[in-house]
mmCIF file of C-alpha atoms in Angstrom:
data_model
loop_
_atom_site.group_PDB
_atom_site.id
_atom_site.type_symbol
_atom_site.label_atom_id
_atom_site.label_comp_id
_atom_site.label_asym_id
_atom_site.label_seq_id
_atom_site.Cartn_x
_atom_site.Cartn_y
_atom_site.Cartn_z
ATOM 1 C CA MET A 1 16.946 -17.597 -97.062
ATOM 2 C CA VAL A 2 18.639 -19.179 -93.992
ATOM 3 C CA GLU A 3 17.381 -17.870 -90.613
ATOM 4 C CA ASN A 4 19.910 -16.742 -88.080
ATOM 5 C CA ARG A 5 19.294 -18.856 -84.954
ATOM 6 C CA SER A 6 22.405 -17.720 -83.120
ATOM 7 C CA ASP A 7 20.317 -15.519 -80.737
ATOM 8 C CA SER A 8 18.053 -18.329 -79.504
ATOM 9 C CA PRO A 9 20.420 -20.044 -77.021
ATOM 10 C CA MET A 10 21.396 -16.649 -75.578
ATOM 11 C CA THR A 11 17.756 -15.649 -75.198
ATOM 12 C CA LEU A 12 16.866 -18.850 -73.356
ATOM 13 C CA GLU A 13 19.887 -18.459 -71.137
ATOM 14 C CA THR A 14 18.953 -14.869 -70.366
ATOM 15 C CA ILE A 15 15.378 -15.830 -69.540
ATOM 16 C CA SER A 16 16.553 -18.645 -67.309
ATOM 17 C CA LYS A 17 18.978 -16.345 -65.544
ATOM 18 C CA THR A 18 16.308 -13.675 -65.096
ATOM 19 C CA ILE A 19 13.857 -16.177 -63.621
ATOM 20 C CA SER A 20 16.554 -17.454 -61.281
ATOM 21 C CA GLU A 21 17.302 -13.916 -60.103
ATOM 22 C CA TRP A 22 13.633 -13.076 -59.590
ATOM 23 C CA GLN A 23 12.897 -16.395 -57.858
ATOM 24 C CA THR A 24 14.742 -15.288 -54.743
ATOM 25 C CA LEU A 25 12.837 -12.001 -54.651
ATOM 26 C CA ILE A 26 9.514 -13.733 -55.296
ATOM 27 C CA SER A 27 10.227 -16.211 -52.487
ATOM 28 C CA ALA A 28 11.078 -13.340 -50.160
ATOM 29 C CA ILE A 29 7.851 -11.505 -51.066
ATOM 30 C CA LEU A 30 5.791 -14.645 -50.523
ATOM 31 C CA ALA A 31 7.525 -15.211 -47.190
ATOM 32 C CA LEU A 32 6.758 -11.596 -46.173
ATOM 33 C CA ILE A 33 3.112 -11.981 -47.175
ATOM 34 C CA ALA A 34 2.894 -15.186 -45.158
ATOM 35 C CA ALA A 35 4.499 -13.471 -42.152
ATOM 36 C CA LEU A 36 2.116 -10.508 -42.386
ATOM 37 C CA TRP A 37 -0.859 -12.853 -42.613
ATOM 38 C CA THR A 38 0.402 -14.752 -39.556
ATOM 39 C CA VAL A 39 0.809 -11.497 -37.599
ATOM 40 C CA HIS A 40 -2.693 -10.413 -38.654
ATOM 41 C CA GLU A 41 -4.191 -13.702 -37.495
ATOM 42 C CA MET A 42 -2.290 -13.553 -34.201
ATOM 43 C CA ARG A 43 -3.508 -9.994 -33.565
ATOM 44 C CA LYS A 44 -7.033 -11.035 -34.445
ATOM 45 C CA GLN A 45 -6.811 -13.914 -31.986
ATOM 46 C CA THR A 46 -5.308 -11.641 -29.326
ATOM 47 C CA ARG A 47 -8.130 -9.117 -29.785
ATOM 48 C CA GLY A 48 -10.613 -11.948 -29.446
ATOM 49 C CA ASP A 49 -8.906 -13.171 -26.275
ATOM 50 C CA GLU A 50 -8.863 -9.618 -24.871
ATOM 51 C CA THR A 51 -12.559 -9.165 -25.663
ATOM 52 C CA ARG A 52 -13.433 -12.457 -24.003
ATOM 53 C CA HIS A 53 -11.303 -11.496 -20.988
ATOM 54 C CA GLU A 54 -12.967 -8.074 -20.740
ATOM 55 C CA ASN A 55 -16.405 -9.655 -20.999
ATOM 56 C CA GLU A 56 -15.488 -12.145 -18.304
ATOM 57 C CA LEU A 57 -14.291 -9.356 -16.011
ATOM 58 C CA LEU A 58 -17.481 -7.398 -16.688
ATOM 59 C CA ARG A 59 -19.656 -10.396 -15.821
ATOM 60 C CA LYS A 60 -17.702 -10.935 -12.611
ATOM 61 C CA LYS A 61 -18.098 -7.268 -11.689
ATOM 62 C CA LEU A 62 -21.827 -7.348 -12.361
ATOM 63 C CA ALA A 63 -22.182 -10.574 -10.384
ATOM 64 C CA ALA A 64 -20.259 -9.015 -7.502
ATOM 65 C CA ARG A 65 -22.366 -5.849 -7.523
ATOM 66 C CA ALA A 66 -25.529 -7.940 -7.589
ATOM 67 C CA GLN A 67 -24.476 -9.533 -4.292
ATOM 68 C CA MET A 68 -23.667 -6.273 -2.551
ATOM 69 C CA PRO A 69 -27.162 -4.911 -1.716
ATOM 70 C CA ASP A 70 -28.108 -8.007 0.315
ATOM 71 C CA ALA A 71 -24.745 -7.983 2.087
ATOM 72 C CA LEU A 72 -25.044 -4.274 2.905
ATOM 73 C CA SER A 73 -28.615 -4.748 4.148
ATOM 74 C CA GLU A 74 -27.404 -7.549 6.414
ATOM 75 C CA MET A 75 -24.664 -5.270 7.703
ATOM 76 C CA SER A 76 -27.234 -2.531 8.419
ATOM 77 C CA GLY A 77 -29.298 -5.083 10.348
ATOM 78 C CA TYR A 78 -26.229 -5.917 12.410
ATOM 79 C CA VAL A 79 -25.669 -2.204 13.155
ATOM 80 C CA ARG A 80 -29.251 -1.849 14.410
ATOM 81 C CA GLU A 81 -28.869 -4.938 16.621
ATOM 82 C CA SER A 82 -25.657 -3.432 18.020
ATOM 83 C CA CYS A 83 -27.525 -0.262 18.910
ATOM 84 C CA ARG A 84 -30.372 -2.193 20.521
ATOM 85 C CA TYR A 85 -27.808 -3.868 22.767
ATOM 86 C CA LEU A 86 -26.271 -0.504 23.674
ATOM 87 C CA VAL A 87 -29.531 1.422 24.097
ATOM 88 C CA SER A 88 -32.013 -1.154 25.365
ATOM 89 C CA GLY A 89 -29.806 -3.845 26.843
ATOM 90 C CA GLU A 90 -30.848 -6.541 24.381
ATOM 91 C CA LYS A 91 -28.467 -9.414 23.646
ATOM 92 C CA LYS A 92 -25.298 -8.769 21.719
ATOM 93 C CA PRO A 93 -25.637 -9.195 17.964
ATOM 94 C CA THR A 94 -24.255 -12.120 16.012
ATOM 95 C CA ALA A 95 -21.499 -11.216 13.596
ATOM 96 C CA PRO A 96 -22.838 -10.929 10.019
ATOM 97 C CA VAL A 97 -20.525 -13.631 8.672
ATOM 98 C CA GLY A 98 -22.383 -14.005 5.364
ATOM 99 C CA ALA A 99 -22.231 -10.270 4.691
ATOM 100 C CA THR A 100 -18.563 -9.889 5.558
ATOM 101 C CA ASN A 101 -17.580 -12.927 3.491
ATOM 102 C CA THR A 102 -19.488 -11.558 0.503
ATOM 103 C CA LEU A 103 -17.952 -8.114 0.835
ATOM 104 C CA LYS A 104 -14.452 -9.583 1.124
ATOM 105 C CA THR A 105 -15.073 -11.597 -2.041
ATOM 106 C CA VAL A 106 -16.444 -8.751 -4.173
ATOM 107 C CA ILE A 107 -13.407 -6.544 -3.484
ATOM 108 C CA GLU A 108 -11.523 -8.512 -6.143
ATOM 109 C CA HIS A 109 -14.019 -7.764 -8.914
ATOM 110 C CA ILE A 110 -15.563 -4.308 -8.377
ATOM 111 C CA ASP A 111 -14.195 -0.890 -9.373
ATOM 112 C CA THR A 112 -11.085 0.283 -7.532
ATOM 113 C CA LYS A 113 -12.631 3.223 -5.660
ATOM 114 C CA GLU A 114 -15.523 1.111 -4.399
ATOM 115 C CA ALA A 115 -13.158 -1.773 -3.616
ATOM 116 C CA GLU A 116 -11.228 0.588 -1.333
ATOM 117 C CA LYS A 117 -14.473 1.694 0.336
ATOM 118 C CA THR A 118 -15.515 -1.930 0.812
ATOM 119 C CA PHE A 119 -12.141 -2.807 2.315
ATOM 120 C CA ASP A 120 -12.462 0.180 4.660
ATOM 121 C CA LEU A 121 -15.975 -0.949 5.640
ATOM 122 C CA VAL A 122 -14.884 -4.503 6.454
ATOM 123 C CA SER A 123 -11.839 -3.230 8.361
ATOM 124 C CA TRP A 124 -13.931 -0.847 10.468
ATOM 125 C CA PHE A 125 -16.500 -3.576 11.146
ATOM 126 C CA GLN A 126 -13.735 -5.716 12.641
ATOM 127 C CA VAL A 127 -12.747 -2.855 14.976
ATOM 128 C CA GLN A 128 -16.356 -2.052 15.913
ATOM 129 C CA HIS A 129 -17.283 -5.690 16.513
ATOM 130 C CA ALA A 130 -14.223 -6.362 18.674
ATOM 131 C CA ARG A 131 -15.012 -3.349 20.884
ATOM 132 C CA LEU A 132 -18.667 -4.324 21.164
ATOM 133 C CA MET A 133 -17.945 -7.960 22.024
ATOM 134 C CA GLY A 134 -15.398 -6.872 24.623
ATOM 135 C CA SER A 135 -17.880 -4.642 26.433
ATOM 136 C CA GLN A 136 -19.381 -5.735 29.739
ATOM 137 C CA LYS A 137 -21.924 -3.358 31.275
ATOM 138 C CA PRO A 138 -20.317 -0.347 29.596
ATOM 139 C CA LYS A 139 -20.405 3.056 31.288
ATOM 140 C CA ALA A 140 -22.224 5.976 29.685
ATOM 141 C CA ILE A 141 -19.118 7.352 27.959
ATOM 142 C CA GLU A 142 -18.216 3.870 26.668
ATOM 143 C CA THR A 143 -21.739 3.424 25.341
ATOM 144 C CA ALA A 144 -21.516 6.794 23.587
ATOM 145 C CA GLU A 145 -18.216 5.769 21.966
ATOM 146 C CA MET A 146 -19.650 2.467 20.773
ATOM 147 C CA LEU A 147 -22.730 4.227 19.403
ATOM 148 C CA TYR A 148 -20.309 6.447 17.497
ATOM 149 C CA ASP A 149 -18.599 3.304 16.164
ATOM 150 C CA ALA A 150 -21.982 1.973 15.005
ATOM 151 C CA ALA A 151 -22.905 5.301 13.356
ATOM 152 C CA LEU A 152 -19.601 5.374 11.476
ATOM 153 C CA LEU A 153 -20.112 1.776 10.332
ATOM 154 C CA GLN A 154 -23.595 2.702 9.091
ATOM 155 C CA ALA A 155 -22.179 5.731 7.252
ATOM 156 C CA LYS A 156 -19.672 3.479 5.457
ATOM 157 C CA VAL A 157 -22.495 1.087 4.532
ATOM 158 C CA ASN A 158 -24.661 3.938 3.216
ATOM 159 C CA ARG A 159 -21.843 5.181 0.989
ATOM 160 C CA LEU A 160 -21.786 1.889 -0.918
ATOM 161 C CA PHE A 161 -25.512 1.409 -1.472
ATOM 162 C CA ASP A 162 -25.771 3.650 -4.559
ATOM 163 C CA TYR A 163 -22.940 1.816 -6.292
ATOM 164 C CA ALA A 164 -24.331 -1.596 -5.322
ATOM 165 C CA ARG A 165 -27.759 -0.669 -6.750
ATOM 166 C CA ASN A 166 -26.236 0.847 -9.903
ATOM 167 C CA GLU A 167 -27.667 4.258 -9.043
ATOM 168 C CA THR A 168 -26.065 7.681 -9.408
ATOM 169 C CA GLU A 169 -23.570 8.097 -6.608
ATOM 170 C CA GLU A 170 -23.638 11.213 -4.452
ATOM 171 C CA VAL A 171 -20.330 13.074 -4.374
ATOM 172 C CA ARG A 172 -19.129 13.147 -0.780
ATOM 173 C CA PRO A 173 -15.927 14.229 0.976
ATOM 174 C CA GLU A 174 -13.604 11.449 2.105
ATOM 175 C CA LYS A 175 -14.552 11.897 5.768
ATOM 176 C CA PRO A 176 -18.272 11.972 6.676
ATOM 177 C CA SER A 177 -19.667 15.326 7.781
ATOM 178 C CA GLN A 178 -21.473 15.940 11.069
ATOM 179 C CA GLU A 179 -24.800 15.875 9.265
ATOM 180 C CA GLU A 180 -24.014 12.578 7.551
ATOM 181 C CA MET A 181 -22.880 10.999 10.821
ATOM 182 C CA ILE A 182 -25.929 12.192 12.780
ATOM 183 C CA GLY A 183 -28.181 10.896 10.000
ATOM 184 C CA SER A 184 -26.393 7.547 10.174
ATOM 185 C CA LEU A 185 -26.804 7.506 13.966
ATOM 186 C CA LYS A 186 -30.554 8.092 13.600
ATOM 187 C CA SER A 187 -30.744 5.262 11.090
ATOM 188 C CA ALA A 188 -28.697 2.970 13.327
ATOM 189 C CA VAL A 189 -30.831 3.471 16.440
ATOM 190 C CA THR A 190 -34.018 3.896 14.301
ATOM 191 C CA VAL A 191 -35.867 7.180 13.950
ATOM 192 C CA GLN A 192 -38.522 6.109 16.461
ATOM 193 C CA VAL A 193 -35.987 5.448 19.235
ATOM 194 C CA TRP A 194 -34.159 8.658 18.330
ATOM 195 C CA ALA A 195 -37.360 10.673 18.783
ATOM 196 C CA MET A 196 -38.308 8.988 22.058
ATOM 197 C CA ARG A 197 -34.859 8.983 23.681
ATOM 198 C CA ASN A 198 -33.084 11.872 22.020
ATOM 199 C CA ASP A 199 -31.294 12.969 25.189
ATOM 200 C CA ASP A 200 -29.637 9.547 25.486
ATOM 201 C CA PHE A 201 -27.599 10.300 22.378
ATOM 202 C CA ALA A 202 -26.346 13.757 23.380
ATOM 203 C CA GLU A 203 -22.844 12.541 24.256
ATOM 204 C CA THR A 204 -22.552 10.600 20.993
ATOM 205 C CA VAL A 205 -23.597 13.727 19.079
ATOM 206 C CA ASN A 206 -20.916 15.682 20.964
ATOM 207 C CA ILE A 207 -18.326 13.092 19.916
ATOM 208 C CA ILE A 208 -19.468 13.448 16.310
ATOM 209 C CA LYS A 209 -19.215 17.244 16.499
ATOM 210 C CA ARG A 210 -15.686 17.029 17.890
ATOM 211 C CA ARG A 211 -14.485 14.576 15.234
ATOM 212 C CA HIS A 212 -16.362 15.718 12.128
ATOM 213 C CA VAL A 213 -16.720 19.066 10.403
ATOM 214 C CA SER A 214 -20.185 20.395 9.574
ATOM 215 C CA GLU A 215 -21.224 21.172 5.992
ATOM 216 C CA LYS A 216 -21.427 24.858 6.944
ATOM 217 C CA GLU A 217 -17.852 24.851 8.220
ATOM 218 C CA LYS A 218 -16.699 23.028 5.087
ATOM 219 C CA SER A 219 -18.359 25.647 2.888
ATOM 220 C CA ALA A 220 -16.667 28.428 4.846
ATOM 221 C CA THR A 221 -13.217 26.923 4.322
ATOM 222 C CA ARG A 222 -13.651 26.325 0.574
ATOM 223 C CA PRO A 223 -11.755 28.841 -1.605
ATOM 224 C CA ALA A 224 -13.952 31.390 -3.346
ATOM 225 C CA GLY A 225 -14.652 30.872 -7.023
#
């Protein structure tokens, strides 16, 4: 019996044609897979870069916060020296250059709210220091005003200590209360001097009472419920 081989060329041609048609699709699929793999690798690299960047920012923030307690302590020392000049006639204090430079530097790296507080502190120091350095044998009312300036500077310093020490921060209103300001004044002149010469600070306390609301008054103005 003679085999019919007439189908063989057609079959080979069909197979060849089919492969040719599928080759384009296969190439497209391979290209898509390659593109997806490239995108995956790029995203992986981007996530790695973002993680490294976040870690770098965190280290900078921690390094900045670690510098703040010493700078704030130096600023408190300056406030006390300012008060000794005003109360006891000692020499004028030297500007705390190291502290102010540190505080200016950390603004870039710490949390936004505390950065704003630090900026406000440095700005008020510049005002307070200029007034103090410009004083020559100040009168009683001028002394009271400059003691107020020192108390406000101390209040701004106190508000940053908890954050700098990584402690729980006390929730306070934007503007210091009378009680907070009087406490800062006591700290600025020292408790011992406050006890011995309390009457000398009466005018400064009056200034505080005129410019700051007491906690009791704040509670009375809060809406019920």
